[in-house]
mmCIF file of C-alpha atoms in Angstrom:
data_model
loop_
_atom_site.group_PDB
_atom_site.id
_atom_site.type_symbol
_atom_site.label_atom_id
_atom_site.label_comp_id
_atom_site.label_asym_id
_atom_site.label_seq_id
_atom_site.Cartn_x
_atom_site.Cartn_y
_atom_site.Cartn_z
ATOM 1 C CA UNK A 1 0.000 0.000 0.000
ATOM 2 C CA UNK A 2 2.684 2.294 0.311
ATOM 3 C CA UNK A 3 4.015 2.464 -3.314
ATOM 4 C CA UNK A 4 0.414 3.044 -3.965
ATOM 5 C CA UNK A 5 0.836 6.082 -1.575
ATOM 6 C CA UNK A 6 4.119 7.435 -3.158
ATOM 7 C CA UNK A 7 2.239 6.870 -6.193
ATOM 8 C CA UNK A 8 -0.613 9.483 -5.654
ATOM 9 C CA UNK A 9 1.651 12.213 -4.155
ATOM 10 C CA UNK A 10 0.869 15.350 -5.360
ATOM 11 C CA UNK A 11 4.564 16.579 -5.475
ATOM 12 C CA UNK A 12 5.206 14.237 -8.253
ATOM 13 C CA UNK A 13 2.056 15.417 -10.601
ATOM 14 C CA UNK A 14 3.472 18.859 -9.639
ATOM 15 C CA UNK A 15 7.100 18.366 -11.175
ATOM 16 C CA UNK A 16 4.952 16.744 -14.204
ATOM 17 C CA UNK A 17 3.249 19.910 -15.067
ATOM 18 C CA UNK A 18 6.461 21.646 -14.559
ATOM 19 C CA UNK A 19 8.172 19.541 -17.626
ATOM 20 C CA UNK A 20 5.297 19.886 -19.727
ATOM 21 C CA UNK A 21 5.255 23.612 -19.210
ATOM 22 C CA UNK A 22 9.167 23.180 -20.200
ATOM 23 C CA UNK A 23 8.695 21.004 -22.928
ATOM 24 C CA UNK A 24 6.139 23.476 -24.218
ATOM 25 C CA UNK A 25 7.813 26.383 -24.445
ATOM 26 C CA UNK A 26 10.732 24.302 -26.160
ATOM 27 C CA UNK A 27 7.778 23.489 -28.926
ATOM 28 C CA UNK A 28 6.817 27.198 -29.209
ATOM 29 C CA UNK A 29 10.518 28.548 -29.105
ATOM 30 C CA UNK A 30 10.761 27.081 -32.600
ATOM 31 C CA UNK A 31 8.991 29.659 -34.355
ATOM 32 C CA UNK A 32 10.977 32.471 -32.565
ATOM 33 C CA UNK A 33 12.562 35.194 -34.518
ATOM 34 C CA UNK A 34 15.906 35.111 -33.062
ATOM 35 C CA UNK A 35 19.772 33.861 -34.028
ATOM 36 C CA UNK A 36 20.061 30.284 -32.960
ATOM 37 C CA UNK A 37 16.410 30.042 -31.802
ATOM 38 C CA UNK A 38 16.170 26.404 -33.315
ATOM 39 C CA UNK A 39 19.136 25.421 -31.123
ATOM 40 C CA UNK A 40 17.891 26.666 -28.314
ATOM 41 C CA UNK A 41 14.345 24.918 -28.587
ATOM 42 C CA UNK A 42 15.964 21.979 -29.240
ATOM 43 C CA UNK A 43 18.401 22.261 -25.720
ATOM 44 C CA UNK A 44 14.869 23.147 -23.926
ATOM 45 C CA UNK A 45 13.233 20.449 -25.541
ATOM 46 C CA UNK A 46 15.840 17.739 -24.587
ATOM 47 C CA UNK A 47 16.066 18.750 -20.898
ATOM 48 C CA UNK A 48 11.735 18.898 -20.247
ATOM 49 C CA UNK A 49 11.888 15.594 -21.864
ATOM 50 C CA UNK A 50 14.449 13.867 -19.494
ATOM 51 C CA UNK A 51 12.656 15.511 -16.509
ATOM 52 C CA UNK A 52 9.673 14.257 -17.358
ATOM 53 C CA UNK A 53 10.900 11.337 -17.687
ATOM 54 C CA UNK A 54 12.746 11.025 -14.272
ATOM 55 C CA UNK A 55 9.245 12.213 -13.034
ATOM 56 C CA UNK A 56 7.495 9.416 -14.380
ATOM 57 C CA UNK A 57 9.632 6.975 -13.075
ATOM 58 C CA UNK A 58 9.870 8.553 -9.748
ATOM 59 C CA UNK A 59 6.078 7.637 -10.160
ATOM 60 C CA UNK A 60 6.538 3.912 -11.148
ATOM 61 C CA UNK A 61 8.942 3.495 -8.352
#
């Protein structure tokens, strides 16, 4: 019963709509107007992935 606990802690759903809030504005820096904005989406992009990741897995866990 306790995984089932850790499972529904807020704090992790929390950190998930952190990354998708990241991963979002990676998606929307794209069409930016700006020297090296494609770069930089994709470097935003990469790191709200592999957060969100860790979250979910902090989840299964």
């Amino acid at each position: 019963m306790q995984s089932m606990e850790n499972a529904n802690n807020e704090s992790h759903y929390k950190f998930l709509i952190l990354t998708i809030a990241v991963g979002l504005l990676g998606c929307f820096l794209r069409f930016a107007d700006f020297p090296h904005a494609t770069l930089v989406s994709n470097i935003i992009l990469l790191f709200g992935s592999i957060i969100a990741l860790r979250a979910v897995f902090k989840i299964l866990d």
